[in-house]
mmCIF file of C-alpha atoms in Angstrom:
data_model
loop_
_atom_site.group_PDB
_atom_site.id
_atom_site.type_symbol
_atom_site.label_atom_id
_atom_site.label_comp_id
_atom_site.label_asym_id
_atom_site.label_seq_id
_atom_site.Cartn_x
_atom_site.Cartn_y
_atom_site.Cartn_z
ATOM 1 C CA SER Z 1 -106.520 -83.433 31.692
ATOM 2 C CA ILE Z 2 -106.938 -84.011 35.382
ATOM 3 C CA ILE Z 3 -104.820 -80.975 35.944
ATOM 4 C CA TYR Z 4 -107.010 -78.894 33.671
ATOM 5 C CA ILE Z 5 -110.034 -79.911 35.740
ATOM 6 C CA ILE Z 6 -108.213 -79.078 38.980
ATOM 7 C CA SER Z 7 -107.468 -75.701 37.422
ATOM 8 C CA ILE Z 8 -111.199 -74.987 37.614
ATOM 9 C CA PHE Z 9 -110.439 -73.757 41.162
ATOM 10 C CA SER Z 10 -107.725 -71.564 39.982
ATOM 11 C CA GLU Z 11 -109.762 -69.803 37.363
ATOM 12 C CA SER Z 12 -112.796 -69.456 39.791
ATOM 13 C CA VAL Z 13 -110.702 -67.919 42.501
ATOM 14 C CA GLN Z 14 -108.958 -65.576 40.148
ATOM 15 C CA THR Z 15 -112.345 -64.471 38.597
ATOM 16 C CA VAL Z 16 -113.726 -63.637 42.035
ATOM 17 C CA ILE Z 17 -110.707 -61.792 43.267
ATOM 18 C CA THR Z 18 -110.420 -59.919 40.008
ATOM 19 C CA LYS Z 19 -114.005 -58.646 40.479
ATOM 20 C CA TYR Z 20 -113.202 -57.362 43.975
ATOM 21 C CA ALA Z 21 -109.910 -55.877 42.963
ATOM 22 C CA ALA Z 22 -111.641 -54.083 39.988
ATOM 23 C CA LYS Z 23 -114.010 -52.382 42.507
ATOM 24 C CA GLU Z 24 -111.338 -51.632 45.197
ATOM 25 C CA ARG Z 25 -108.224 -50.063 43.624
ATOM 26 C CA THR Z 26 -106.423 -48.477 46.699
ATOM 27 C CA PRO Z 27 -103.241 -50.575 47.720
ATOM 28 C CA GLY Z 28 -104.462 -50.739 51.378
ATOM 29 C CA LYS Z 29 -107.812 -52.302 50.410
ATOM 30 C CA LEU Z 30 -106.185 -54.592 47.885
ATOM 31 C CA LYS Z 31 -103.875 -55.844 50.757
ATOM 32 C CA ASN Z 32 -106.952 -56.566 52.879
ATOM 33 C CA ILE Z 33 -108.480 -58.596 50.020
ATOM 34 C CA PHE Z 34 -105.148 -60.448 49.574
ATOM 35 C CA LYS Z 35 -104.704 -61.411 53.229
ATOM 36 C CA ARG Z 36 -108.380 -62.459 53.807
ATOM 37 C CA ALA Z 37 -108.429 -64.503 50.584
ATOM 38 C CA TYR Z 38 -105.369 -66.515 51.599
ATOM 39 C CA LYS Z 39 -106.810 -67.392 54.987
ATOM 40 C CA LYS Z 40 -110.023 -68.656 53.320
ATOM 41 C CA VAL Z 41 -108.389 -70.713 50.570
ATOM 42 C CA PHE Z 42 -105.946 -72.576 52.884
ATOM 43 C CA TYR Z 43 -108.572 -74.722 54.536
ATOM 44 C CA ALA Z 44 -110.476 -75.062 51.280
ATOM 45 C CA SER Z 45 -107.424 -76.394 49.349
ATOM 46 C CA LEU Z 46 -106.596 -78.805 52.170
ATOM 47 C CA LEU Z 47 -110.095 -80.169 52.296
ATOM 48 C CA MET Z 48 -110.241 -80.564 48.471
ATOM 49 C CA TYR Z 49 -106.801 -82.448 48.410
ATOM 50 C CA ILE Z 50 -108.207 -84.907 50.984
ATOM 51 C CA LEU Z 51 -111.317 -85.515 48.948
ATOM 52 C CA TYR Z 52 -109.161 -85.792 45.800
ATOM 53 C CA LEU Z 53 -107.058 -88.610 47.473
ATOM 54 C CA ALA Z 54 -110.179 -90.540 48.225
ATOM 55 C CA ILE Z 55 -111.759 -90.056 44.671
ATOM 56 C CA SER Z 56 -108.362 -91.123 43.133
ATOM 57 C CA ILE Z 57 -108.650 -94.660 44.617
ATOM 58 C CA PRO Z 58 -111.395 -95.923 42.203
ATOM 59 C CA LEU Z 59 -110.117 -93.420 39.491
ATOM 60 C CA SER Z 60 -106.694 -95.106 39.367
ATOM 61 C CA TYR Z 61 -108.449 -98.392 38.401
ATOM 62 C CA ILE Z 62 -110.768 -96.863 35.922
ATOM 63 C CA LEU Z 63 -108.100 -94.859 34.135
ATOM 64 C CA LYS Z 64 -105.293 -97.380 34.720
ATOM 65 C CA ILE Z 65 -102.986 -94.666 36.236
ATOM 66 C CA ASP Z 66 -100.804 -95.410 39.356
ATOM 67 C CA TYR Z 67 -102.367 -94.047 42.466
ATOM 68 C CA LEU Z 68 -99.064 -92.431 43.520
ATOM 69 C CA LEU Z 69 -98.977 -90.481 40.284
ATOM 70 C CA LEU Z 70 -102.546 -89.247 40.851
ATOM 71 C CA SER Z 71 -101.582 -88.259 44.390
ATOM 72 C CA VAL Z 72 -98.577 -86.263 43.109
ATOM 73 C CA ASN Z 73 -100.849 -84.713 40.462
ATOM 74 C CA GLY Z 74 -103.342 -83.655 43.140
ATOM 75 C CA LEU Z 75 -100.793 -81.398 44.805
ATOM 76 C CA PHE Z 76 -101.574 -78.931 42.072
ATOM 77 C CA ILE Z 77 -104.803 -78.199 44.077
ATOM 78 C CA PHE Z 78 -102.683 -76.021 46.432
ATOM 79 C CA ILE Z 79 -101.188 -74.209 43.447
ATOM 80 C CA SER Z 80 -104.612 -73.668 41.920
ATOM 81 C CA PHE Z 81 -105.887 -72.059 45.120
ATOM 82 C CA PHE Z 82 -102.977 -69.871 46.095
ATOM 83 C CA VAL Z 83 -101.539 -68.661 42.773
ATOM 84 C CA PRO Z 84 -104.694 -66.967 41.355
ATOM 85 C CA ILE Z 85 -105.154 -64.684 44.393
ATOM 86 C CA GLY Z 86 -102.030 -62.613 43.368
ATOM 87 C CA ARG Z 87 -103.090 -62.837 39.725
ATOM 88 C CA GLY Z 88 -106.611 -61.741 40.490
ATOM 89 C CA ILE Z 89 -105.290 -58.657 42.300
ATOM 90 C CA MET Z 90 -103.143 -57.865 39.297
ATOM 91 C CA GLN Z 91 -105.885 -58.538 36.766
ATOM 92 C CA GLY Z 92 -108.559 -56.493 38.751
ATOM 93 C CA SER Z 93 -106.154 -53.565 39.197
ATOM 94 C CA GLU Z 94 -105.294 -53.698 35.510
ATOM 95 C CA LYS Z 95 -101.599 -54.522 36.027
ATOM 96 C CA PHE Z 96 -101.620 -56.569 32.843
ATOM 97 C CA LYS Z 97 -97.901 -56.267 32.263
ATOM 98 C CA SER Z 98 -97.153 -57.871 35.662
ATOM 99 C CA LEU Z 99 -99.778 -60.548 35.037
ATOM 100 C CA GLY Z 100 -98.349 -61.428 31.638
ATOM 101 C CA TRP Z 101 -94.836 -61.812 32.915
ATOM 102 C CA ASN Z 102 -96.102 -63.850 35.892
ATOM 103 C CA MET Z 103 -97.820 -66.349 33.539
ATOM 104 C CA ILE Z 104 -94.787 -66.469 31.239
ATOM 105 C CA ALA Z 105 -92.487 -67.232 34.244
ATOM 106 C CA GLU Z 106 -94.770 -70.113 35.344
ATOM 107 C CA SER Z 107 -95.066 -71.475 31.808
ATOM 108 C CA PHE Z 108 -91.262 -71.288 31.309
ATOM 109 C CA GLY Z 109 -90.759 -73.060 34.688
ATOM 110 C CA LYS Z 110 -93.144 -75.859 33.753
ATOM 111 C CA LEU Z 111 -91.386 -76.367 30.384
ATOM 112 C CA PHE Z 112 -87.737 -76.136 31.692
ATOM 113 C CA PHE Z 113 -88.118 -78.346 34.753
ATOM 114 C CA GLY Z 114 -90.525 -80.718 33.094
ATOM 115 C CA VAL Z 115 -88.092 -81.415 30.289
ATOM 116 C CA LEU Z 116 -85.096 -81.565 32.678
ATOM 117 C CA LEU Z 117 -86.676 -84.017 35.085
ATOM 118 C CA VAL Z 118 -87.969 -86.271 32.357
ATOM 119 C CA TYR Z 119 -84.428 -86.185 30.725
ATOM 120 C CA VAL Z 120 -82.732 -87.241 33.926
ATOM 121 C CA GLY Z 121 -85.148 -90.278 34.157
ATOM 122 C CA TRP Z 122 -88.049 -89.298 36.275
ATOM 123 C CA ARG Z 123 -90.351 -89.993 33.311
ATOM 124 C CA VAL Z 124 -94.039 -89.000 33.739
ATOM 125 C CA TYR Z 125 -93.341 -88.072 37.411
ATOM 126 C CA GLY Z 126 -90.830 -85.523 36.103
ATOM 127 C CA ALA Z 127 -93.526 -83.961 33.903
ATOM 128 C CA ALA Z 128 -95.848 -83.737 36.919
ATOM 129 C CA ALA Z 129 -93.083 -82.403 39.159
ATOM 130 C CA GLY Z 130 -92.213 -79.755 36.390
ATOM 131 C CA ILE Z 131 -95.822 -78.477 36.551
ATOM 132 C CA LEU Z 132 -95.733 -78.199 40.327
ATOM 133 C CA ILE Z 133 -92.337 -76.346 40.277
ATOM 134 C CA GLY Z 134 -93.755 -73.964 37.583
ATOM 135 C CA GLY Z 135 -96.744 -73.188 39.698
ATOM 136 C CA LEU Z 136 -94.455 -72.413 42.714
ATOM 137 C CA ILE Z 137 -92.461 -69.983 40.493
ATOM 138 C CA GLY Z 138 -95.871 -68.315 39.459
ATOM 139 C CA PHE Z 139 -96.675 -68.039 43.202
ATOM 140 C CA LEU Z 140 -93.314 -66.391 44.105
ATOM 141 C CA PHE Z 141 -93.375 -63.963 41.144
ATOM 142 C CA GLY Z 142 -96.851 -62.913 42.193
ATOM 143 C CA ILE Z 143 -95.619 -61.956 45.617
ATOM 144 C CA LEU Z 144 -92.851 -59.942 44.147
ATOM 145 C CA ALA Z 145 -95.171 -58.181 41.693
ATOM 146 C CA LEU Z 146 -97.463 -57.075 44.505
ATOM 147 C CA ARG Z 147 -94.717 -55.482 46.680
ATOM 148 C CA ASP Z 148 -96.290 -52.106 46.675
ATOM 149 C CA VAL Z 149 -99.723 -53.669 47.804
ATOM 150 C CA LEU Z 150 -98.182 -55.776 50.499
ATOM 151 C CA ARG Z 151 -96.181 -52.818 51.914
ATOM 152 C CA ALA Z 152 -99.170 -50.510 52.051
ATOM 153 C CA LYS Z 153 -101.162 -49.728 55.257
ATOM 154 C CA GLU Z 154 -104.085 -52.134 55.266
ATOM 155 C CA GLU Z 155 -107.589 -50.798 54.830
ATOM 156 C CA LYS Z 156 -110.484 -53.062 55.609
ATOM 157 C CA VAL Z 157 -112.868 -53.927 52.732
ATOM 158 C CA HIS Z 158 -116.310 -54.418 54.353
ATOM 159 C CA ALA Z 159 -118.392 -55.959 51.439
ATOM 160 C CA ILE Z 160 -116.361 -59.179 50.745
ATOM 161 C CA ASN Z 161 -117.910 -62.596 50.663
ATOM 162 C CA ILE Z 162 -115.702 -64.901 48.584
ATOM 163 C CA TYR Z 163 -117.734 -68.044 49.257
ATOM 164 C CA SER Z 164 -121.144 -66.529 48.073
ATOM 165 C CA ASP Z 165 -119.550 -64.966 44.923
ATOM 166 C CA PHE Z 166 -117.616 -68.144 44.338
ATOM 167 C CA GLY Z 167 -120.735 -70.019 43.160
ATOM 168 C CA PRO Z 168 -121.508 -68.489 39.686
ATOM 169 C CA ALA Z 169 -117.731 -68.028 38.958
ATOM 170 C CA PHE Z 170 -116.966 -71.628 39.882
ATOM 171 C CA ALA Z 171 -119.969 -73.038 37.991
ATOM 172 C CA ILE Z 172 -119.028 -71.090 34.769
ATOM 173 C CA THR Z 173 -115.288 -72.088 35.040
ATOM 174 C CA PHE Z 174 -116.243 -75.721 35.979
ATOM 175 C CA ILE Z 175 -118.378 -75.990 32.872
ATOM 176 C CA ILE Z 176 -115.853 -74.440 30.470
ATOM 177 C CA VAL Z 177 -112.820 -76.331 31.875
ATOM 178 C CA LEU Z 178 -114.571 -79.685 32.018
ATOM 179 C CA PHE Z 179 -116.139 -79.168 28.639
ATOM 180 C CA TYR Z 180 -112.818 -78.851 26.878
ATOM 181 C CA SER Z 181 -111.251 -81.589 28.988
ATOM 182 C CA ALA Z 182 -113.879 -84.257 28.878
ATOM 183 C CA ASP Z 183 -113.282 -85.439 25.456
ATOM 184 C CA ILE Z 184 -109.753 -86.659 26.223
ATOM 185 C CA ILE Z 185 -110.827 -88.408 29.387
ATOM 186 C CA ILE Z 186 -113.748 -90.148 27.527
ATOM 187 C CA ALA Z 187 -111.387 -91.048 24.650
ATOM 188 C CA LYS Z 188 -109.010 -92.560 27.179
ATOM 189 C CA ILE Z 189 -111.842 -94.807 28.475
ATOM 190 C CA PHE Z 190 -113.413 -95.884 25.033
ATOM 191 C CA PHE Z 191 -110.410 -95.829 22.580
ATOM 192 C CA GLU Z 192 -107.450 -98.248 22.544
ATOM 193 C CA PRO Z 193 -104.337 -96.665 24.215
ATOM 194 C CA GLU Z 194 -102.550 -95.744 20.937
ATOM 195 C CA ILE Z 195 -105.675 -94.416 19.318
ATOM 196 C CA ALA Z 196 -106.482 -92.285 22.491
ATOM 197 C CA GLY Z 197 -103.008 -90.978 22.385
ATOM 198 C CA MET Z 198 -103.333 -89.899 18.779
ATOM 199 C CA TYR Z 199 -106.672 -88.269 19.488
ATOM 200 C CA SER Z 200 -105.170 -86.465 22.475
ATOM 201 C CA VAL Z 201 -102.543 -84.867 20.358
ATOM 202 C CA LEU Z 202 -105.156 -83.525 17.963
ATOM 203 C CA SER Z 203 -107.419 -82.337 20.785
ATOM 204 C CA VAL Z 204 -104.586 -80.545 22.607
ATOM 205 C CA LEU Z 205 -103.606 -78.845 19.396
ATOM 206 C CA SER Z 206 -107.106 -77.638 18.829
ATOM 207 C CA LYS Z 207 -107.296 -76.199 22.384
ATOM 208 C CA ALA Z 208 -104.400 -73.889 21.420
ATOM 209 C CA ILE Z 209 -107.211 -71.683 20.231
ATOM 210 C CA PHE Z 210 -108.768 -71.504 23.613
ATOM 211 C CA TRP Z 211 -105.529 -70.851 25.355
ATOM 212 C CA GLY Z 212 -104.286 -68.470 22.676
ATOM 213 C CA THR Z 213 -107.388 -66.320 22.908
ATOM 214 C CA LEU Z 214 -107.890 -66.505 26.647
ATOM 215 C CA PRO Z 215 -105.997 -63.250 27.441
ATOM 216 C CA ILE Z 216 -108.664 -61.320 25.513
ATOM 217 C CA SER Z 217 -111.324 -62.517 28.001
ATOM 218 C CA LYS Z 218 -108.950 -61.943 30.868
ATOM 219 C CA VAL Z 219 -108.431 -58.325 29.931
ATOM 220 C CA MET Z 220 -112.105 -57.710 29.178
ATOM 221 C CA PHE Z 221 -113.371 -58.992 32.484
ATOM 222 C CA PRO Z 222 -111.933 -56.366 34.826
ATOM 223 C CA LEU Z 223 -112.474 -53.528 32.356
ATOM 224 C CA SER Z 224 -116.174 -54.457 31.952
ATOM 225 C CA THR Z 225 -116.513 -54.905 35.779
ATOM 226 C CA SER Z 226 -114.996 -51.440 36.249
ATOM 227 C CA GLN Z 227 -117.413 -49.851 33.813
ATOM 228 C CA GLN Z 228 -120.323 -51.605 35.497
ATOM 229 C CA VAL Z 229 -119.303 -50.403 39.007
ATOM 230 C CA ASN Z 230 -118.874 -46.793 37.688
ATOM 231 C CA LYS Z 231 -122.316 -47.100 35.999
ATOM 232 C CA THR Z 232 -121.170 -46.182 32.504
ATOM 233 C CA ASP Z 233 -122.519 -47.611 29.207
ATOM 234 C CA LYS Z 234 -119.140 -48.825 27.916
ATOM 235 C CA SER Z 235 -119.340 -52.447 28.980
ATOM 236 C CA LYS Z 236 -121.070 -53.483 25.866
ATOM 237 C CA LYS Z 237 -118.540 -51.725 23.681
ATOM 238 C CA ILE Z 238 -115.660 -53.406 25.423
ATOM 239 C CA PHE Z 239 -117.341 -56.762 24.937
ATOM 240 C CA ASN Z 240 -118.006 -56.132 21.195
ATOM 241 C CA THR Z 241 -114.297 -55.064 20.661
ATOM 242 C CA SER Z 242 -113.178 -58.193 22.517
ATOM 243 C CA LEU Z 243 -115.403 -60.401 20.438
ATOM 244 C CA CYS Z 244 -114.121 -59.030 17.113
ATOM 245 C CA MET Z 245 -110.439 -59.729 18.235
ATOM 246 C CA LEU Z 246 -111.454 -63.110 19.270
ATOM 247 C CA LEU Z 247 -113.114 -64.003 16.029
ATOM 248 C CA PHE Z 248 -110.143 -62.768 14.046
ATOM 249 C CA LEU Z 249 -107.694 -64.985 15.877
ATOM 250 C CA ILE Z 250 -110.108 -67.919 15.544
ATOM 251 C CA ALA Z 251 -110.318 -67.396 11.727
ATOM 252 C CA VAL Z 252 -106.529 -67.356 11.424
ATOM 253 C CA ALA Z 253 -106.169 -70.593 13.503
ATOM 254 C CA LEU Z 254 -108.910 -72.462 11.571
ATOM 255 C CA PHE Z 255 -107.231 -71.442 8.335
ATOM 256 C CA LEU Z 256 -104.035 -73.101 9.507
ATOM 257 C CA PHE Z 257 -105.846 -76.078 10.778
ATOM 258 C CA TYR Z 258 -107.739 -76.689 7.520
ATOM 259 C CA PHE Z 259 -104.765 -76.282 5.048
ATOM 260 C CA TYR Z 260 -101.809 -77.480 7.129
ATOM 261 C CA ALA Z 261 -103.401 -80.053 9.518
ATOM 262 C CA GLU Z 262 -100.857 -82.847 8.617
ATOM 263 C CA GLN Z 263 -97.820 -80.572 9.043
ATOM 264 C CA ILE Z 264 -99.021 -79.294 12.333
ATOM 265 C CA ALA Z 265 -99.832 -82.818 13.685
ATOM 266 C CA LEU Z 266 -96.312 -84.070 12.465
ATOM 267 C CA LEU Z 267 -94.538 -81.141 14.158
ATOM 268 C CA PHE Z 268 -96.069 -81.632 17.489
ATOM 269 C CA SER Z 269 -96.458 -85.449 17.593
ATOM 270 C CA GLY Z 270 -93.292 -86.496 15.744
ATOM 271 C CA LYS Z 271 -95.264 -88.749 13.500
ATOM 272 C CA LEU Z 272 -97.970 -88.829 10.903
ATOM 273 C CA ILE Z 273 -101.559 -89.237 12.323
ATOM 274 C CA SER Z 274 -104.033 -90.906 10.004
ATOM 275 C CA GLY Z 275 -106.542 -88.485 8.556
ATOM 276 C CA PRO Z 276 -105.920 -85.449 10.850
ATOM 277 C CA GLN Z 277 -107.235 -82.849 8.495
ATOM 278 C CA ASN Z 278 -111.009 -83.169 9.118
ATOM 279 C CA THR Z 279 -110.603 -84.148 12.707
ATOM 280 C CA LEU Z 280 -108.281 -81.303 13.588
ATOM 281 C CA PHE Z 281 -110.454 -78.819 11.785
ATOM 282 C CA TYR Z 282 -113.712 -80.013 13.515
ATOM 283 C CA LEU Z 283 -112.022 -79.966 16.854
ATOM 284 C CA GLY Z 284 -110.741 -76.481 16.158
ATOM 285 C CA ILE Z 285 -114.289 -75.302 15.327
ATOM 286 C CA ALA Z 286 -115.569 -76.872 18.630
ATOM 287 C CA THR Z 287 -112.831 -75.215 20.614
ATOM 288 C CA SER Z 288 -113.626 -71.953 18.934
ATOM 289 C CA LEU Z 289 -117.214 -72.201 20.012
ATOM 290 C CA ILE Z 290 -116.131 -72.905 23.591
ATOM 291 C CA SER Z 291 -113.861 -69.858 23.492
ATOM 292 C CA VAL Z 292 -116.756 -67.647 22.376
ATOM 293 C CA SER Z 293 -118.959 -69.122 25.106
ATOM 294 C CA ASN Z 294 -116.315 -68.304 27.641
ATOM 295 C CA LEU Z 295 -116.141 -64.673 26.513
ATOM 296 C CA ILE Z 296 -119.911 -64.293 26.696
ATOM 297 C CA LEU Z 297 -120.155 -65.904 30.086
ATOM 298 C CA LEU Z 298 -117.368 -63.796 31.645
ATOM 299 C CA TYR Z 299 -118.991 -60.697 30.200
ATOM 300 C CA LYS Z 300 -122.333 -61.668 31.798
ATOM 301 C CA LEU Z 301 -120.560 -62.485 34.953
ATOM 302 C CA SER Z 302 -118.993 -58.912 35.042
ATOM 303 C CA ILE Z 303 -122.334 -57.300 34.709
ATOM 304 C CA GLY Z 304 -124.139 -59.660 37.052
ATOM 305 C CA LYS Z 305 -126.377 -61.473 34.626
ATOM 306 C CA THR Z 306 -125.681 -65.105 35.538
ATOM 307 C CA LYS Z 307 -128.784 -65.933 37.769
ATOM 308 C CA ARG Z 308 -129.603 -69.038 35.745
ATOM 309 C CA TYR Z 309 -126.074 -70.341 35.384
ATOM 310 C CA TYR Z 310 -127.113 -73.910 36.508
ATOM 311 C CA ALA Z 311 -128.587 -74.195 32.932
ATOM 312 C CA LEU Z 312 -124.976 -74.709 31.716
ATOM 313 C CA PHE Z 313 -124.846 -78.063 33.290
ATOM 314 C CA ILE Z 314 -127.412 -79.189 30.699
ATOM 315 C CA GLY Z 315 -124.823 -78.515 28.018
ATOM 316 C CA LEU Z 316 -122.167 -80.571 29.902
ATOM 317 C CA LEU Z 317 -124.564 -83.493 30.366
ATOM 318 C CA ILE Z 318 -125.405 -83.409 26.541
ATOM 319 C CA GLU Z 319 -121.642 -83.398 25.681
ATOM 320 C CA ILE Z 320 -120.981 -86.464 27.873
ATOM 321 C CA ILE Z 321 -123.904 -88.392 26.393
ATOM 322 C CA LEU Z 322 -122.895 -87.483 22.805
ATOM 323 C CA LEU Z 323 -119.315 -88.526 23.341
ATOM 324 C CA VAL Z 324 -120.119 -91.811 25.032
ATOM 325 C CA PHE Z 325 -122.654 -92.901 22.314
ATOM 326 C CA PHE Z 326 -120.635 -91.580 19.219
ATOM 327 C CA SER Z 327 -117.210 -93.016 19.954
ATOM 328 C CA ALA Z 328 -116.824 -95.504 17.042
ATOM 329 C CA ASN Z 329 -114.001 -93.447 15.381
ATOM 330 C CA PHE Z 330 -112.009 -90.223 15.316
ATOM 331 C CA LEU Z 331 -114.386 -88.351 12.960
ATOM 332 C CA GLN Z 332 -117.674 -89.335 14.715
ATOM 333 C CA PHE Z 333 -116.225 -88.436 18.052
ATOM 334 C CA SER Z 334 -114.953 -85.025 16.873
ATOM 335 C CA ILE Z 335 -118.328 -84.104 15.250
ATOM 336 C CA ALA Z 336 -120.147 -85.145 18.580
ATOM 337 C CA PHE Z 337 -117.758 -82.746 20.313
ATOM 338 C CA LEU Z 338 -118.552 -79.997 17.770
ATOM 339 C CA ILE Z 339 -122.313 -80.438 18.121
ATOM 340 C CA SER Z 340 -122.107 -80.275 21.956
ATOM 341 C CA ALA Z 341 -119.904 -77.116 21.799
ATOM 342 C CA ALA Z 342 -122.587 -75.422 19.631
ATOM 343 C CA ILE Z 343 -125.214 -76.301 22.147
ATOM 344 C CA LEU Z 344 -123.160 -74.757 24.955
ATOM 345 C CA LEU Z 345 -122.784 -71.566 22.914
ATOM 346 C CA LEU Z 346 -126.515 -71.391 22.428
ATOM 347 C CA ILE Z 347 -127.134 -71.832 26.177
ATOM 348 C CA SER Z 348 -124.491 -69.128 26.981
ATOM 349 C CA ILE Z 349 -126.293 -66.698 24.661
ATOM 350 C CA LEU Z 350 -129.708 -67.462 26.129
ATOM 351 C CA LEU Z 351 -128.523 -67.389 29.730
ATOM 352 C CA ASP Z 352 -130.532 -65.091 31.915
ATOM 353 C CA LYS Z 353 -133.189 -64.446 29.253
#
């Protein structure tokens, strides 16, 4: 869950770079965006890692996690800043095939090296190292995928200010990622270790809805941005098509969660979890609402309608309050998560109105 929160930087950087790349399609200008972005994020990632090390000192006592493990975990900050630059170029220039293979290579690397290093005895450090190695693979594959851009003659892009555009993108990503990660962290604090572990299994399973539908919003964003730049009226049509696809996949997932909850929980946890049907189904609905919110917010970001994005923090505050006060059992906790996700969706719809 801490790695998910660190990935806020990754998604934010990728969103900003995607927006620039969607406006500047020539290889020379894309090369300029690529080089200037790398220079800016190097110092930012180094500063963030130092701050992370300081914050991890009290965090290790609160969460009862070794400080060394948290420190190793924090190295993912560098991955989260550097990898998304190449992916943002690919996404913005609509190289979706290269982007897809890049993400597959990273995921396979995480899985392969994570399992291998745990198997040889590195335990949880092996899992953390596997994630870092997978991120490095994603970085290297990104460089290879952009060979044509990096070989091109550089053309300077004048209107580029990553830091100023980073604000809305970071805030939106921060809210979404922290929103779907906070429940596991709060459960870790308030539930007994075994109960928290069981809840984490169900929560991660429900979040498959978010990760499984995320490519839809990633494709929609540059297409909508491009239409906005070219001053056409197709952005709304692109959004409506994306929303229909998203809702269809959500319906399929919720059907499986409702009728096959125990089998799914057994498959991924290796043991029966008491009463998973209602909990997994409610968590699935909550994650579905977050997925729709994410699509709406990215669409509004693509057309520049996020002036009041700070209102999203109200939804996050409400989520934390509800989860803290309604943590007596699985069902109560999951319903609190569902209600807070519905509030986030409402705020996303009303944003900038």
